[in-house]
Tab-separated table of C-alpha atoms and ligand atoms in Angstrom:
chain	number	residue	atom	x	y	z
A	550	MET	CA	-5.769	8.370	26.369
A	551	THR	CA	-8.513	7.288	23.968
A	552	CYS	CA	-6.779	9.173	21.152
A	553	ALA	CA	-3.455	7.542	22.031
A	554	ILE	CA	-5.010	4.072	22.036
A	555	VAL	CA	-6.712	4.683	18.675
A	556	GLY	CA	-3.488	6.153	17.251
A	557	PHE	CA	-1.462	3.211	18.528
A	558	VAL	CA	-3.839	0.580	17.117
A	559	LEU	CA	-4.134	2.284	13.737
A	560	GLY	CA	-0.350	2.577	13.551
A	561	MET	CA	0.007	-1.145	14.215
A	562	LEU	CA	-2.531	-1.833	11.472
A	563	CYS	CA	-0.559	0.376	9.068
A	564	LEU	CA	2.451	-1.846	9.731
A	565	PHE	CA	0.745	-5.231	9.815
A	566	ALA	CA	-2.164	-4.961	7.371
A	567	GLY	CA	-1.785	-7.744	4.844
A	568	HIS	CA	0.933	-9.577	6.774
A	569	LYS	CA	-0.773	-12.879	5.917
A	570	PRO	CA	-3.248	-13.869	3.173
A	571	ASP	CA	-6.684	-12.271	3.578
A	572	PHE	CA	-5.752	-10.281	6.680
A	573	MET	CA	-6.902	-6.749	5.747
A	574	GLU	CA	-5.939	-7.286	2.115
A	575	ASP	CA	-7.999	-4.219	1.126
A	576	TYR	CA	-5.635	-2.086	3.164
A	577	ASN	CA	-2.801	-2.238	0.647
A	578	ILE	CA	-0.652	0.703	-0.375
A	579	ILE	CA	-0.941	0.008	-4.051
A	580	SER	CA	-2.446	-2.906	-5.951
A	581	LEU	CA	-1.874	-4.088	-9.497
A	582	ASN	CA	-4.448	-5.750	-11.708
A	583	THR	CA	-2.493	-8.009	-14.070
A	584	SER	CA	-5.456	-10.060	-15.244
A	585	THR	CA	-4.975	-8.847	-18.822
A	586	LEU	CA	-1.160	-8.687	-18.818
A	587	GLY	CA	0.105	-9.804	-22.230
A	588	HIS	CA	-3.203	-9.236	-24.004
A	589	ASN	CA	-1.238	-7.308	-26.651
A	590	LEU	CA	0.404	-10.564	-27.758
A	591	ILE	CA	-2.869	-12.079	-28.824
A	592	PRO	CA	-3.942	-11.274	-32.335
A	593	THR	CA	-7.551	-10.176	-32.593
A	594	PRO	CA	-9.769	-13.050	-33.725
A	595	THR	CA	-10.780	-11.114	-36.855
A	596	SER	CA	-7.200	-10.706	-38.119
A	597	SER	CA	-6.987	-13.982	-39.990
A	598	GLY	CA	-3.991	-15.898	-38.711
A	599	SER	CA	-0.582	-14.627	-39.717
A	600	SER	CA	-1.108	-10.860	-39.550
A	601	PRO	CA	-1.133	-9.714	-35.936
A	602	THR	CA	-0.198	-6.179	-37.050
A	603	SER	CA	-3.848	-5.530	-37.701
A	604	THR	CA	-4.506	-5.205	-33.945
A	605	SER	CA	-5.761	-1.756	-33.147
A	606	SER	CA	-3.837	1.436	-32.236
A	607	GLY	CA	-0.230	1.559	-31.007
A	608	ILE	CA	-0.230	-2.053	-29.991
A	609	GLY	CA	-0.009	-3.010	-33.649
A	610	SER	CA	3.165	-1.063	-34.337
A	611	LEU	CA	4.681	-2.299	-31.116
A	612	PHE	CA	3.831	-5.766	-32.203
A	613	SER	CA	5.329	-5.589	-35.667
A	614	SER	CA	8.674	-4.620	-34.154
A	615	LEU	CA	8.887	-7.920	-32.296
A	616	ALA	CA	11.357	-10.531	-33.408
A	617	GLY	CA	10.358	-13.669	-35.247
A	618	GLU	CA	10.517	-15.612	-32.027
A	619	ALA	CA	7.723	-13.506	-30.635
A	620	GLU	CA	5.542	-14.552	-33.518
A	621	ASN	CA	5.995	-18.114	-32.392
A	622	ILE	CA	5.103	-17.055	-28.882
A	623	THR	CA	2.119	-15.249	-30.263
A	624	SER	CA	0.888	-18.305	-32.002
A	625	SER	CA	1.498	-20.469	-28.956
A	626	ILE	CA	-0.470	-18.053	-26.779
A	627	ALA	CA	-3.148	-17.796	-29.421
A	628	ASN	CA	-3.307	-21.585	-29.623
A	629	ALA	CA	-3.398	-21.970	-25.877
A	630	LEU	CA	-6.193	-19.449	-25.677
A	631	SER	CA	-8.175	-20.472	-28.716
A	632	GLY	CA	-11.814	-20.191	-27.759
A	633	PHE	CA	-11.092	-17.919	-24.779
A	634	GLU	CA	-10.953	-14.660	-26.747
A	635	ASN	CA	-14.120	-13.400	-25.129
A	636	ASP	CA	-12.938	-13.743	-21.551
A	637	ILE	CA	-9.230	-13.021	-21.908
A	638	ALA	CA	-9.324	-11.067	-18.652
A	639	ASP	CA	-10.216	-14.124	-16.682
A	640	LYS	CA	-8.052	-16.753	-18.379
A	641	LEU	CA	-4.913	-15.016	-19.617
A	642	ALA	CA	-3.091	-14.718	-16.291
A	643	GLY	CA	-3.685	-18.398	-15.579
A	644	GLU	CA	-2.360	-19.400	-18.996
A	645	LEU	CA	0.798	-17.338	-18.535
A	646	GLY	CA	1.317	-18.719	-15.040
A	647	ILE	CA	1.024	-15.391	-13.229
A	648	LYS	CA	-1.520	-14.174	-10.673
A	649	GLN	CA	-4.381	-11.812	-11.447
A	650	TRP	CA	-3.356	-9.242	-8.878
A	651	TYR	CA	-0.343	-8.195	-6.788
A	652	SER	CA	-0.553	-5.839	-3.863
A	653	LEU	CA	2.110	-3.960	-1.966
A	654	HIS	CA	1.910	-3.650	1.806
A	655	LEU	CA	4.356	-1.830	4.026
A	656	MET	CA	6.272	-4.976	4.987
A	657	ASP	CA	5.355	-7.531	2.340
A	658	MET	CA	3.592	-8.278	-0.911
A	659	CYS	CA	0.538	-10.456	-1.553
A	660	GLU	CA	-0.817	-12.026	-4.715
A	661	GLY	CA	-3.863	-13.947	-5.797
A	662	THR	CA	-6.890	-14.151	-8.028
A	663	TYR	CA	-10.193	-12.334	-8.257
A	664	THR	CA	-13.406	-14.049	-7.197
A	665	PRO	CA	-15.816	-14.871	-8.710
A	666	ASN	CA	-13.816	-13.676	-11.742
A	667	ALA	CA	-11.672	-10.770	-12.893
A	668	THR	CA	-14.247	-9.032	-15.040
A	669	VAL	CA	-17.223	-8.900	-12.701
A	670	SER	CA	-17.514	-5.463	-11.118
A	671	GLY	CA	-16.695	-5.390	-7.411
A	672	ALA	CA	-14.746	-8.643	-7.635
A	673	LYS	CA	-13.070	-9.617	-4.362
A	674	ALA	CA	-9.330	-10.192	-4.097
A	675	ASN	CA	-8.676	-13.757	-2.970
A	676	ALA	CA	-5.106	-13.925	-1.693
A	677	SER	CA	-3.179	-17.107	-2.303
A	678	ARG	CA	0.214	-16.119	-0.926
A	679	CYS	CA	2.066	-13.327	0.859
A	680	THR	CA	5.829	-12.968	1.139
A	681	ASN	CA	7.441	-13.155	4.580
A	682	GLN	CA	7.295	-9.893	6.444
A	683	THR	CA	10.506	-7.898	6.566
A	684	ALA	CA	11.331	-4.430	7.798
A	685	MET	CA	12.002	-2.111	4.859
A	686	TYR	CA	10.536	-4.512	2.349
A	687	HIS	CA	11.489	-3.890	-1.278
A	688	PHE	CA	8.853	-4.857	-3.803
A	689	ASP	CA	10.544	-6.424	-6.843
A	690	LEU	CA	7.621	-7.016	-9.168
A	691	THR	CA	9.856	-7.581	-12.204
A	692	GLN	CA	11.661	-10.492	-10.595
A	693	GLU	CA	8.451	-11.995	-9.212
A	694	LEU	CA	6.684	-11.849	-12.583
A	695	ASN	CA	9.673	-13.176	-14.471
A	696	ARG	CA	9.941	-16.130	-12.113
A	697	GLN	CA	6.259	-16.973	-12.496
A	698	LEU	CA	6.254	-16.506	-16.266
A	699	GLN	CA	9.193	-18.858	-16.666
A	700	ALA	CA	7.542	-21.433	-14.435
A	701	GLY	CA	4.288	-21.047	-16.382
A	702	SER	CA	3.128	-23.405	-19.088
A	703	LEU	CA	4.393	-21.117	-21.899
A	704	HIS	CA	7.821	-20.477	-20.267
A	705	LEU	CA	7.909	-16.818	-21.293
A	706	ASN	CA	10.015	-14.093	-19.799
A	707	LEU	CA	9.254	-10.435	-19.356
A	708	SER	CA	11.035	-9.282	-22.475
A	709	ASP	CA	8.666	-11.502	-24.475
A	710	ILE	CA	5.716	-9.435	-23.328
A	711	ASN	CA	7.426	-6.042	-23.811
A	712	TRP	CA	7.604	-5.335	-20.096
A	713	PRO	CA	8.728	-1.704	-19.726
A	714	ASP	CA	11.543	-1.102	-17.211
A	715	LYS	CA	9.787	2.095	-16.190
A	716	ILE	CA	7.249	0.135	-14.137
A	717	GLN	CA	9.929	-1.201	-11.792
A	718	GLU	CA	11.521	2.257	-11.692
A	719	GLY	CA	8.198	3.632	-10.480
A	720	ILE	CA	7.935	0.920	-7.844
A	721	ASN	CA	11.526	1.547	-6.740
A	722	GLU	CA	10.702	5.174	-6.012
A	723	LEU	CA	7.786	4.010	-3.911
A	724	ASN	CA	10.078	1.492	-2.139
A	725	THR	CA	12.461	4.259	-1.112
A	726	ALA	CA	9.610	6.349	0.264
A	727	LEU	CA	8.299	3.319	2.165
A	728	ASP	CA	11.665	2.760	3.880
A	729	ALA	CA	11.379	6.221	5.403
A	730	THR	CA	7.741	5.756	6.342
A	731	PHE	CA	8.598	2.478	8.087
A	732	VAL	CA	10.964	4.334	10.415
A	733	LEU	CA	8.423	7.108	10.938
A	734	TYR	CA	5.659	4.629	11.772
A	735	ALA	CA	7.936	2.963	14.303
A	736	ILE	CA	8.547	6.340	15.975
A	737	ALA	CA	4.855	7.263	15.850
A	738	ILE	CA	3.770	3.940	17.326
A	739	ALA	CA	6.367	4.079	20.110
A	740	ALA	CA	5.366	7.640	21.022
A	741	SER	CA	1.639	6.892	21.007
A	742	GLY	CA	2.229	3.722	23.016
A	743	LEU	CA	4.170	5.690	25.663
A	744	SER	CA	1.472	8.311	25.518
A	745	ILE	CA	-1.131	5.747	26.644
A	746	ILE	CA	0.929	5.071	29.776
A	747	THR	CA	1.636	8.718	30.548
A	748	ALA	CA	-2.028	9.624	29.988
A	749	LEU	CA	-2.896	7.006	32.602
A	750	ILE	CA	-0.379	8.580	34.963
A	751	ALA	CA	-1.907	12.006	34.262
A	752	VAL	CA	-5.317	10.659	35.278
A	753	LEU	CA	-3.876	9.323	38.551
A	754	VAL	CA	-1.746	12.403	39.354
A	755	ASN	CA	-4.496	14.900	38.606
A	756	GLY	CA	-3.503	18.322	37.296
A	757	SER	CA	0.285	17.945	37.106
A	758	ARG	CA	1.563	20.464	34.570
A	759	LEU	CA	4.819	18.623	34.035
A	760	ILE	CA	2.929	15.491	33.030
A	761	SER	CA	0.649	17.521	30.751
A	762	PHE	CA	3.740	18.956	29.114
A	763	GLY	CA	5.329	15.529	28.690
A	764	ASN	CA	2.118	14.165	27.242
A	765	TRP	CA	1.905	17.052	24.836
A	766	GLY	CA	5.469	16.318	23.707
A	767	LEU	CA	4.774	12.621	23.091
A	768	ALA	CA	1.501	13.295	21.300
A	769	SER	CA	3.198	15.897	19.126
A	770	ILE	CA	6.069	13.591	18.171
A	771	SER	CA	3.589	10.879	17.260
A	772	PHE	CA	1.429	13.345	15.328
A	773	LEU	CA	4.366	14.726	13.337
A	774	ALA	CA	5.643	11.252	12.476
A	775	TYR	CA	2.177	10.146	11.328
A	776	LEU	CA	1.704	13.391	9.419
A	777	ILE	CA	4.960	13.069	7.480
A	778	SER	CA	4.438	9.388	6.712
A	779	SER	CA	0.847	10.044	5.612
A	780	ILE	CA	2.040	12.763	3.255
A	781	MET	CA	4.754	10.460	1.895
A	782	ILE	CA	2.272	7.611	1.399
A	783	THR	CA	-0.168	9.952	-0.354
A	784	VAL	CA	2.452	11.331	-2.720
A	785	GLY	CA	4.072	7.908	-3.248
A	786	GLN	CA	0.737	6.332	-4.149
A	787	ILE	CA	-0.092	9.029	-6.681
A	788	LYS	CA	3.343	9.000	-8.310
A	789	GLY	CA	3.663	5.212	-8.281
A	790	ALA	CA	0.193	4.588	-9.694
A	791	ASN	CA	0.661	7.233	-12.382
A	792	ILE	CA	3.958	5.778	-13.577
A	793	ILE	CA	2.660	2.201	-13.591
A	794	ASN	CA	-0.541	3.177	-15.402
A	795	GLU	CA	1.329	5.319	-17.910
A	796	TYR	CA	3.660	2.506	-18.974
A	797	GLY	CA	1.595	-0.513	-17.960
A	798	ASN	CA	-1.869	0.069	-19.397
A	799	ASP	CA	-0.717	-0.734	-22.935
A	800	ILE	CA	0.414	-4.199	-21.909
A	801	GLY	CA	-2.544	-4.776	-19.576
A	802	VAL	CA	-1.292	-3.743	-16.117
A	803	TYR	CA	-3.477	-1.445	-14.033
A	804	ALA	CA	-2.469	0.129	-10.716
A	805	TYR	CA	-4.932	1.213	-8.048
A	806	LYS	CA	-4.178	3.412	-5.043
A	807	GLY	CA	-5.033	1.903	-1.658
A	808	ILE	CA	-7.634	4.373	-0.414
A	809	LYS	CA	-8.426	2.429	2.764
A	810	TYR	CA	-4.780	2.461	3.839
A	811	LEU	CA	-4.694	6.189	3.210
A	812	THR	CA	-7.736	6.560	5.433
A	813	ILE	CA	-6.263	4.772	8.445
A	814	THR	CA	-2.906	6.553	8.252
A	815	TRP	CA	-4.590	9.981	8.066
A	816	VAL	CA	-7.032	9.113	10.865
A	817	ALA	CA	-4.036	8.076	12.998
A	818	ALA	CA	-2.444	11.477	12.298
A	819	GLY	CA	-5.783	13.150	13.098
A	820	VAL	CA	-6.321	11.515	16.487
A	821	MET	CA	-2.765	12.297	17.562
A	822	ALA	CA	-3.304	15.936	16.520
A	823	LEU	CA	-6.428	15.948	18.695
A	824	SER	CA	-4.476	14.419	21.561
A	825	SER	CA	-1.720	17.010	21.190
A	826	LEU	CA	-4.316	19.808	21.200
A	827	PHE	CA	-5.966	18.361	24.290
A	828	TRP	CA	-2.701	18.380	26.245
A	829	ILE	CA	-2.007	22.010	25.304
A	830	VAL	CA	-5.435	22.972	26.661
A	831	GLU	CA	-4.883	20.816	29.735
A	832	PHE	CA	-1.505	22.453	30.283
A	833	CYS	CA	-3.027	25.978	30.084
A	834	ILE	CA	-5.958	25.103	32.370
A	835	GLY	CA	-3.510	23.472	34.744
A	836	ARG	CA	-1.522	26.726	34.873
A	837	LYS	CA	-4.659	28.783	35.587
A	838	GLN	CA	-5.673	26.358	38.304
A	839	ALA	CA	-2.218	26.493	39.825
A	840	ARG	CA	-2.371	30.297	39.839
A	841	ARG	CA	-5.836	30.238	41.437
A	842	VAL	CA	-4.695	27.834	44.135
A	843	TYR	CA	-1.681	30.086	44.741
A	844	THR	CA	-3.772	33.277	45.055
A	845	GLU	CA	-6.318	31.532	47.237
A	846	LYS	CA	-3.515	30.380	49.513
A	847	GLY	CA	-2.103	33.898	49.588
A	848	ARG	CA	-5.508	35.313	50.447
A	849	SER	CA	-6.128	32.816	53.213
A	850	ARG	CA	-2.783	33.702	54.751
A	851	LYS	CA	-3.805	37.362	54.829
A	852	TYR	CA	-7.000	36.727	56.648
B	1392	NAG	C1	9.228	-20.949	-34.565
B	1392	NAG	O1	9.863	-21.945	-33.787
B	1392	NAG	C2	10.356	-23.026	-34.544
B	1392	NAG	C3	10.945	-24.048	-33.599
B	1392	NAG	O2	10.102	-24.231	-32.519
B	1392	NAG	C4	11.383	-22.536	-35.570
B	1392	NAG	O3	11.843	-23.605	-36.374
B	1392	NAG	C5	10.795	-21.445	-36.419
B	1392	NAG	O4	11.794	-20.916	-37.251
B	1392	NAG	C6	10.194	-20.355	-35.554
B	1392	NAG	N1	9.528	-19.378	-36.374
B	1392	NAG	C7	9.937	-18.116	-36.467
B	1392	NAG	C8	9.107	-17.248	-37.335
B	1392	NAG	O5	10.878	-17.704	-35.809
B	1393	NAG	C1	-18.016	-13.746	-13.992
B	1393	NAG	O1	-18.918	-13.962	-12.903
B	1393	NAG	C2	-20.215	-13.473	-13.136
B	1393	NAG	C3	-20.998	-13.686	-11.856
B	1393	NAG	O2	-20.697	-14.912	-11.267
B	1393	NAG	C4	-20.818	-14.191	-14.329
B	1393	NAG	O3	-22.107	-13.648	-14.587
B	1393	NAG	C5	-19.934	-13.965	-15.546
B	1393	NAG	O4	-20.434	-14.703	-16.652
B	1393	NAG	C6	-18.521	-14.413	-15.254
B	1393	NAG	N1	-17.671	-14.070	-16.391
B	1393	NAG	C7	-16.804	-14.911	-16.890
B	1393	NAG	C8	-16.012	-14.397	-18.017
B	1393	NAG	O5	-16.665	-16.047	-16.450
B	1394	NAG	C1	-8.811	-5.777	-14.072
B	1394	NAG	O1	-8.477	-5.167	-15.300
B	1394	NAG	C2	-9.308	-5.580	-16.390
B	1394	NAG	C3	-8.773	-4.916	-17.635
B	1394	NAG	O2	-8.883	-3.545	-17.563
B	1394	NAG	C4	-10.749	-5.187	-16.105
B	1394	NAG	O3	-11.572	-5.627	-17.152
B	1394	NAG	C5	-11.195	-5.818	-14.790
B	1394	NAG	O4	-12.495	-5.369	-14.467
B	1394	NAG	C6	-10.245	-5.457	-13.676
B	1394	NAG	N1	-10.637	-6.213	-12.511
B	1394	NAG	C7	-10.755	-5.668	-11.298
B	1394	NAG	C8	-11.228	-6.569	-10.223
B	1394	NAG	O5	-10.486	-4.514	-11.074
B	1395	NAG	C1	-9.552	-18.557	-3.246
B	1395	NAG	O1	-8.594	-19.209	-4.051
B	1395	NAG	C2	-8.375	-20.568	-3.681
B	1395	NAG	C3	-7.296	-21.103	-4.593
B	1395	NAG	O2	-6.177	-20.263	-4.617
B	1395	NAG	C4	-9.659	-21.355	-3.824
B	1395	NAG	O3	-9.446	-22.682	-3.395
B	1395	NAG	C5	-10.746	-20.716	-2.979
B	1395	NAG	O4	-11.978	-21.374	-3.180
B	1395	NAG	C6	-10.893	-19.258	-3.338
B	1395	NAG	N1	-11.857	-18.628	-2.455
B	1395	NAG	C7	-12.984	-18.095	-2.903
B	1395	NAG	C8	-13.847	-17.436	-1.889
B	1395	NAG	O5	-13.300	-18.140	-4.071
B	1396	NAG	C1	9.493	-17.563	5.362
B	1396	NAG	O1	9.319	-18.009	6.697
B	1396	NAG	C2	9.259	-19.409	6.818
B	1396	NAG	C3	8.998	-19.772	8.273
B	1396	NAG	O2	8.872	-18.670	9.067
B	1396	NAG	C4	10.556	-20.032	6.335
B	1396	NAG	O3	10.470	-21.441	6.417
B	1396	NAG	C5	10.801	-19.626	4.892
B	1396	NAG	O4	12.036	-20.113	4.452
B	1396	NAG	C6	10.761	-18.112	4.756
B	1396	NAG	N1	10.857	-17.777	3.351
B	1396	NAG	C7	11.713	-16.886	2.887
B	1396	NAG	C8	11.664	-16.635	1.424
B	1396	NAG	O5	12.470	-16.280	3.610
B	1397	NAG	C1	14.258	-13.656	-22.241
B	1397	NAG	O1	14.408	-14.629	-23.239
B	1397	NAG	C2	15.208	-14.208	-24.337
B	1397	NAG	C3	15.206	-15.307	-25.382
B	1397	NAG	O2	14.657	-16.481	-24.873
B	1397	NAG	C4	16.611	-13.900	-23.842
B	1397	NAG	O3	17.386	-13.420	-24.906
B	1397	NAG	C5	16.537	-12.844	-22.758
B	1397	NAG	O4	17.821	-12.617	-22.207
B	1397	NAG	C6	15.615	-13.283	-21.657
B	1397	NAG	N1	15.483	-12.223	-20.712
B	1397	NAG	C7	15.522	-12.408	-19.395
B	1397	NAG	C8	15.337	-11.197	-18.562
B	1397	NAG	O5	15.678	-13.509	-18.917
């Protein structure tokens, strides 16, 4: 019963973590640090004025391929940020009109800034807004960023900052996996919730093998559902973060896997495995006891 309660509560947390600003924000599935998004548009302070191609590495070649309009954008960003070159990470997002971080939860998305600032190590995520919760939420980062960029003071859009389509493709894969895990969590939570009630019945009706068997069935269903969703979350996080980092790091987007979320989903699977194991043992002991009672009865009839 304890296992079922723990499994049930953890399952609910998997669903509802991050459903409003600053409610278990750490327990996200994946989070994106966009505090330096667009840093590639800013010419290095040493490259005197008109020649942004002198920025280091591949960014330079990427930059030179931009249209003339982008040069105007470059200069407007550079103007807007003149004097901020040393703490780009903390000012850039604000200048562009976007948030410093975005995080994906199972049923919504949250966004906000880092406190005290983006560069300090161990900065805390301060959520300013979360989207409304919906079942089978689909995270559309591209649309969200584009909307905020256009509303920002520089009125950019994503193509201005060389946003690669691959990032949204990576997120879309994760979205599909999360649809399935949503259904699995619902099954797991329902089964563990029922399991609390049937465990209570088992305590009252001591030693019933049928109830032990039923409990084992419920615990196993819940365990399997948690197990599959935990595996899907684990794989989805790794694939999603890899794709986003591969295509996003150049333009200043960093993805982090939500380790705390991973922990609670695997612990939920673990306690339901324990519960399932317990009911198997209980079922076997119950059978032995039943046999002993039977033989004792038989013996007493003889004498
Ligand atoms: C920059 O924008 C101005 C208008 O705002 C335009 O006249 C000029 O041609 C643009 N420069 C380039 C290099 O496109
Ligand atoms: C960030 O915060 C830390 C601690 O408050 C401070 O030492 C540091 O100067 C800040 N950095 C910027 C760029 O504001
Ligand atoms: C966000 O990314 C920037 C650029 O890599 C980094 O300097 C900063 O420390 C990161 N902030 C957090 C809170 O992870
Ligand atoms: C969080 O951000 C809000 C503005 O969005 C600000 O008013 C508040 O002080 C911040 N909280 C902390 C702890 O810095
Ligand atoms: C979110 O929910 C609130 C109230 O529950 C509603 O007023 C608002 O329109 C909703 N927003 C969206 C985008 O659905
Ligand atoms: C971004 O802006 C450019 C020029 O202003 C335009 O050609 C392009 O279609 C825009 N892209 C989006 C996705 O709005």
